[in-house]
Amino acid sequence: MRAHTWERATDAASAVERVSSAPDAQFIAAGSNLVDHLKLGIARPDLLVDVSRLPLDQIDHSEAGVRIGANVRNSDLAADAGIRQGYAVLSRALLSGASGQIRNQATTAGNLLQRTRCVYFQDVTTPCNKREPGSGCSALEGYGRYNAILGASSDCVAVHPSDLAVSLAALDATVTVLGSEGEREVAFEDLHRLPGDHPERDTTLRHGDLVTGVFVPALPSGTRSTYTKVRDRASYAFALVSVAVVVRVADDGTLDDIRIAWGGASHKPWRARRAEDLLRGKEPSAENVRAALDAELAEAKTSADTAYKVPMLLRTTAMTLVQLTSPGSSPLPTSSTTSTTTSTEEASA
Ligand SMILES: Cc1cc2nc3c(=O)[nH]c(=O)nc-3n(C[C@H](O)[C@H](O)[C@H](O)COP(=O)(O)OP(=O)(O)OC[C@H]3O[C@@H](n4cnc5c(N)ncnc54)[C@H](O)[C@@H]3O)c2cc1C
Ligand code: SF4
């Protein structure tokens, strides 16, 4: 581990000032991702600014929505009654992630800004453009089961690992960021980026930008939401694929609100806008769902290792939509070889 200075921030503005003015400085929250990278030499800051004691640990519910402080612990957020009742997709996504011990430590901002779990990114003996720009991508020819199928580039095929982020993408959240030029709101979809030829950049944040919180707009009455995660083990595993769905069915049986986000598919949470557009105003019949998901997945690029992700995403999304819109029936067979974590609750707002 490279020797570094460690400071505890006393207020958000001075934390931003300290990191902004030092090119190799970095924020640290609970450290459950960053400390591993320090030990491996992937992260080599000369200054760590500890933001975990900043008073950003509130969950504030209002008629407009919920504001979640950057330092709210994953387990506290998942257990919050207002979150469980009004934003089931968010609570379920959190509970599907990591382990109880890690969730007790992990913070909201740290979870969103954790780095990829690509095995080569963490193996410092191998080339990796995300770790060492220009060195090459070992995953292209190597072990590829976890690789992206949407939005990848020839420089990086890694997927984004956060379950929370996938649920926030489906909830049209915004992220509050304090930078050296003041505070701004970033639409959640614009926070993470596709790899292009700069995979070393996971997000659109600038050096020294401090995430201070996340705002989730209230869901209209009758909206239902849930998160389905498919993984190799029933717990303590990252997603092979995951699906966040927010949906409201009008009195005539058509979908008047439909939002779908995918995890395990891309370098960022993938908002399935094309499928949403095709489903909005229509009944969630097997034919309509199939046509919409086929259209969304038409641009998927797979290898022999990742081909399984297309039918898995299709079936998991269809199954999740059925759970939310017409419990008891299934328009498509569900995968029989995977474990899933699911739950369904209705927004009471
Ligand atoms: C064994 C294991 C299994 C896991 N499984 C899952 C899983 O299934 N699903 C899942 O989603 N996650 C999983 N995780 C990841 C875990 O959730 C993250 O490590 C954790 O959420 C990171 O939060 P942290 O507060 O510890 O962040 P840190 O490690 O402190 O920081 C992470 C990054 O965020 C930056 N950062 C932190 N706070 C701020 C801020 N306020 N503003 C700007 N930048 C900031 C840091 O500089 C760093 O780059 C797993 C982790 C482990 C170790
Ligand atoms: S997929 Fe991305 S993170 Fe993985 S080895 Fe290639 S460049 Fe590195």
CSV table of N, CA and C and ligand atoms in Angstrom, one decimal, residues 26-37 48 51 54 56 70-71 73-74 93-94 96-99 102-103 105-115 117 161-165 205 209-213 229 231 236-239, ligand 1:
chain,number,residue,atom,x,y,z
A,26,GLN,N,-8.3,11.6,-2.4
A,26,GLN,CA,-9.6,10.8,-2.7
A,26,GLN,C,-10.4,10.9,-1.4
A,27,PHE,N,-11.8,10.8,-1.6
A,27,PHE,CA,-12.6,10.7,-0.4
A,27,PHE,C,-12.7,9.2,0.0
A,28,ILE,N,-12.9,9.0,1.3
A,28,ILE,CA,-13.2,7.6,1.7
A,28,ILE,C,-14.4,7.7,2.7
A,29,ALA,N,-15.3,6.7,2.5
A,29,ALA,CA,-16.5,6.7,3.4
A,29,ALA,C,-16.2,5.5,4.3
A,30,ALA,N,-17.0,4.4,4.2
A,30,ALA,CA,-16.7,3.2,5.0
A,30,ALA,C,-15.5,2.4,4.6
A,31,GLY,N,-15.1,2.6,3.4
A,31,GLY,CA,-13.8,2.0,2.9
A,31,GLY,C,-14.0,0.5,2.5
A,32,SER,N,-15.2,0.0,2.4
A,32,SER,CA,-15.4,-1.4,2.2
A,32,SER,C,-15.0,-1.8,0.7
A,33,ASN,N,-15.0,-0.8,-0.2
A,33,ASN,CA,-14.4,-1.0,-1.5
A,33,ASN,C,-13.0,-0.4,-1.7
A,34,LEU,N,-12.9,0.8,-1.2
A,34,LEU,CA,-11.6,1.5,-1.4
A,34,LEU,C,-10.5,0.8,-0.7
A,35,VAL,N,-10.6,0.3,0.5
A,35,VAL,CA,-9.5,-0.2,1.3
A,35,VAL,C,-8.9,-1.4,0.5
A,36,ASP,N,-9.8,-2.2,-0.1
A,36,ASP,CA,-9.3,-3.4,-0.9
A,36,ASP,C,-8.4,-2.9,-2.0
A,37,HIS,N,-8.8,-1.8,-2.6
A,37,HIS,CA,-8.1,-1.2,-3.8
A,37,HIS,C,-6.7,-0.6,-3.3
A,48,LEU,N,-6.1,10.8,1.9
A,48,LEU,CA,-7.5,10.3,2.0
A,48,LEU,C,-8.3,11.3,2.9
A,51,VAL,N,-14.9,11.2,4.8
A,51,VAL,CA,-16.2,12.0,4.9
A,51,VAL,C,-17.2,11.2,5.7
A,54,LEU,N,-19.3,13.2,8.3
A,54,LEU,CA,-20.1,14.4,7.9
A,54,LEU,C,-21.6,14.1,8.2
A,56,LEU,N,-24.3,13.7,7.0
A,56,LEU,CA,-25.1,13.4,5.8
A,56,LEU,C,-25.8,12.0,5.9
A,70,ALA,N,-25.8,11.1,1.8
A,70,ALA,CA,-24.7,10.2,1.2
A,70,ALA,C,-24.2,9.2,2.2
A,71,ASN,N,-24.2,9.5,3.5
A,71,ASN,CA,-23.6,8.6,4.5
A,71,ASN,C,-24.6,7.7,5.1
A,73,ARG,N,-26.3,4.4,5.9
A,73,ARG,CA,-25.8,3.1,5.7
A,73,ARG,C,-26.8,2.2,4.9
A,74,ASN,N,-26.3,1.3,4.1
A,74,ASN,CA,-27.2,0.5,3.3
A,74,ASN,C,-28.3,-0.2,4.1
A,93,ALA,N,-33.4,-4.0,-3.6
A,93,ALA,CA,-32.1,-4.0,-4.2
A,93,ALA,C,-31.0,-4.0,-3.1
A,94,LEU,N,-31.2,-3.2,-2.1
A,94,LEU,CA,-30.2,-3.1,-1.1
A,94,LEU,C,-30.0,-4.5,-0.3
A,96,SER,N,-30.6,-7.3,-1.4
A,96,SER,CA,-30.0,-8.4,-2.2
A,96,SER,C,-28.5,-8.2,-2.4
A,97,GLY,N,-27.9,-7.2,-1.8
A,97,GLY,CA,-26.5,-6.9,-2.0
A,97,GLY,C,-25.6,-7.3,-0.8
A,98,ALA,N,-24.4,-7.8,-1.1
A,98,ALA,CA,-23.4,-8.1,-0.2
A,98,ALA,C,-23.8,-8.9,1.0
A,99,SER,N,-23.4,-8.6,2.2
A,99,SER,CA,-23.9,-9.4,3.4
A,99,SER,C,-24.3,-8.4,4.4
A,102,ILE,N,-21.5,-6.1,5.7
A,102,ILE,CA,-21.1,-5.1,4.8
A,102,ILE,C,-22.2,-4.0,4.7
A,103,ARG,N,-23.4,-4.4,4.6
A,103,ARG,CA,-24.5,-3.4,4.5
A,103,ARG,C,-24.5,-2.5,5.7
A,105,GLN,N,-22.0,-1.3,7.2
A,105,GLN,CA,-20.9,-0.3,7.0
A,105,GLN,C,-21.1,0.5,5.8
A,106,ALA,N,-21.5,-0.1,4.7
A,106,ALA,CA,-21.5,0.6,3.4
A,106,ALA,C,-22.4,1.8,3.3
A,107,THR,N,-22.0,2.8,2.7
A,107,THR,CA,-22.8,4.1,2.6
A,107,THR,C,-23.4,4.2,1.2
A,108,THR,N,-24.4,5.1,1.2
A,108,THR,CA,-25.2,5.3,0.0
A,108,THR,C,-24.2,5.7,-1.2
A,109,ALA,N,-23.4,6.8,-0.9
A,109,ALA,CA,-22.5,7.3,-1.9
A,109,ALA,C,-21.5,6.3,-2.3
A,110,GLY,N,-20.9,5.6,-1.3
A,110,GLY,CA,-19.8,4.7,-1.5
A,110,GLY,C,-20.4,3.5,-2.4
A,111,ASN,N,-21.6,3.1,-2.1
A,111,ASN,CA,-22.2,2.0,-2.9
A,111,ASN,C,-22.3,2.4,-4.4
A,112,LEU,N,-22.8,3.6,-4.6
A,112,LEU,CA,-23.0,4.1,-6.0
A,112,LEU,C,-21.6,4.2,-6.7
A,113,LEU,N,-20.6,4.6,-6.0
A,113,LEU,CA,-19.3,4.9,-6.6
A,113,LEU,C,-18.3,3.7,-6.4
A,114,GLN,N,-18.7,2.6,-6.0
A,114,GLN,CA,-17.8,1.4,-6.0
A,114,GLN,C,-17.4,1.1,-7.4
A,115,ARG,N,-16.3,0.4,-7.5
A,115,ARG,CA,-15.7,0.2,-8.8
A,115,ARG,C,-16.1,-1.2,-9.3
A,117,ARG,N,-16.3,-5.1,-10.5
A,117,ARG,CA,-15.8,-6.3,-9.9
A,117,ARG,C,-15.2,-7.2,-11.0
A,161,PRO,N,-21.3,-2.8,-10.7
A,161,PRO,CA,-21.8,-3.8,-9.7
A,161,PRO,C,-22.9,-3.5,-8.8
A,162,SER,N,-23.2,-2.2,-8.7
A,162,SER,CA,-24.1,-1.8,-7.6
A,162,SER,C,-25.6,-2.1,-7.8
A,163,ASP,N,-26.2,-2.8,-6.9
A,163,ASP,CA,-27.6,-3.1,-7.0
A,163,ASP,C,-28.4,-1.8,-6.7
A,164,LEU,N,-28.0,-1.1,-5.7
A,164,LEU,CA,-28.7,0.2,-5.4
A,164,LEU,C,-28.8,1.1,-6.6
A,165,ALA,N,-27.7,1.2,-7.3
A,165,ALA,CA,-27.7,2.1,-8.5
A,165,ALA,C,-28.8,1.7,-9.5
A,205,LEU,N,-18.5,12.5,-12.7
A,205,LEU,CA,-18.1,13.4,-11.7
A,205,LEU,C,-16.7,13.9,-11.9
A,209,ASP,N,-15.4,16.3,-6.6
A,209,ASP,CA,-16.9,16.4,-6.4
A,209,ASP,C,-17.3,15.4,-5.3
A,210,LEU,N,-18.0,16.0,-4.3
A,210,LEU,CA,-18.5,15.2,-3.2
A,210,LEU,C,-20.0,14.9,-3.4
A,211,VAL,N,-20.4,13.7,-3.4
A,211,VAL,CA,-21.8,13.3,-3.4
A,211,VAL,C,-22.4,13.6,-2.0
A,212,THR,N,-23.4,14.4,-1.9
A,212,THR,CA,-23.9,14.7,-0.6
A,212,THR,C,-25.3,14.0,-0.3
A,213,GLY,N,-25.9,13.6,-1.4
A,213,GLY,CA,-27.2,12.9,-1.2
A,213,GLY,C,-27.8,12.5,-2.5
A,229,LYS,N,-32.9,-10.1,-8.6
A,229,LYS,CA,-31.5,-10.3,-8.9
A,229,LYS,C,-31.2,-11.8,-9.1
A,231,ARG,N,-28.3,-14.7,-9.5
A,231,ARG,CA,-26.9,-14.8,-9.1
A,231,ARG,C,-26.6,-16.2,-8.9
A,236,TYR,N,-24.7,-13.1,-1.0
A,236,TYR,CA,-23.3,-12.8,-1.0
A,236,TYR,C,-22.7,-13.0,-2.4
A,237,ALA,N,-23.4,-12.6,-3.4
A,237,ALA,CA,-22.9,-12.7,-4.8
A,237,ALA,C,-23.4,-11.5,-5.6
A,238,PHE,N,-22.5,-11.0,-6.5
A,238,PHE,CA,-22.9,-10.0,-7.4
A,238,PHE,C,-23.9,-10.5,-8.5
A,239,ALA,N,-24.6,-9.6,-9.2
A,239,ALA,CA,-25.7,-10.1,-10.1
A,239,ALA,C,-25.0,-10.7,-11.4
B,1,LIG,C1,-17.6,-9.3,-0.4
B,1,LIG,C2,-18.4,-8.2,-1.0
B,1,LIG,C3,-19.6,-8.4,-1.6
B,1,LIG,C4,-20.3,-7.3,-2.1
B,1,LIG,N1,-21.5,-7.6,-2.7
B,1,LIG,C5,-22.2,-6.5,-3.3
B,1,LIG,C6,-23.4,-6.7,-3.9
B,1,LIG,O1,-23.9,-7.9,-4.1
B,1,LIG,N2,-24.1,-5.7,-4.4
B,1,LIG,C7,-23.6,-4.4,-4.3
B,1,LIG,O2,-24.3,-3.4,-4.7
B,1,LIG,N3,-22.5,-4.2,-3.6
B,1,LIG,C8,-21.8,-5.2,-3.1
B,1,LIG,N4,-20.6,-5.0,-2.5
B,1,LIG,C9,-20.0,-3.6,-2.5
B,1,LIG,C10,-20.3,-2.8,-1.3
B,1,LIG,O3,-21.7,-2.6,-1.3
B,1,LIG,C11,-19.5,-1.6,-1.4
B,1,LIG,O4,-18.2,-1.9,-1.1
B,1,LIG,C12,-19.9,-0.5,-0.5
B,1,LIG,O5,-21.3,-0.1,-0.8
B,1,LIG,C13,-19.1,0.8,-0.7
B,1,LIG,O6,-19.4,1.7,0.2
B,1,LIG,P1,-18.3,2.4,1.2
B,1,LIG,O7,-19.1,3.4,2.0
B,1,LIG,O8,-17.6,1.4,1.9
B,1,LIG,O9,-17.4,3.1,0.1
B,1,LIG,P2,-15.9,3.4,0.1
B,1,LIG,O10,-15.1,2.1,-0.1
B,1,LIG,O11,-15.5,4.2,1.2
B,1,LIG,O12,-15.8,4.3,-1.2
B,1,LIG,C14,-16.1,3.8,-2.5
B,1,LIG,C15,-15.8,4.9,-3.5
B,1,LIG,O13,-16.7,5.9,-3.3
B,1,LIG,C16,-16.0,7.2,-3.2
B,1,LIG,N5,-16.8,7.9,-2.2
B,1,LIG,C17,-17.3,7.5,-1.1
B,1,LIG,N6,-18.2,8.5,-0.5
B,1,LIG,C18,-18.2,9.5,-1.4
B,1,LIG,C19,-18.9,10.7,-1.5
B,1,LIG,N7,-19.7,11.1,-0.5
B,1,LIG,N8,-18.7,11.5,-2.5
B,1,LIG,C20,-17.8,11.2,-3.6
B,1,LIG,N9,-17.1,10.0,-3.6
B,1,LIG,C21,-17.3,9.2,-2.5
B,1,LIG,C22,-14.6,6.8,-2.7
B,1,LIG,O14,-13.7,7.7,-3.0
B,1,LIG,C23,-14.4,5.5,-3.4
B,1,LIG,O15,-13.9,5.8,-4.7
B,1,LIG,C24,-19.8,-6.0,-1.9
B,1,LIG,C25,-18.6,-5.8,-1.3
B,1,LIG,C26,-17.9,-6.8,-0.8
B,1,LIG,C27,-16.6,-6.6,-0.1
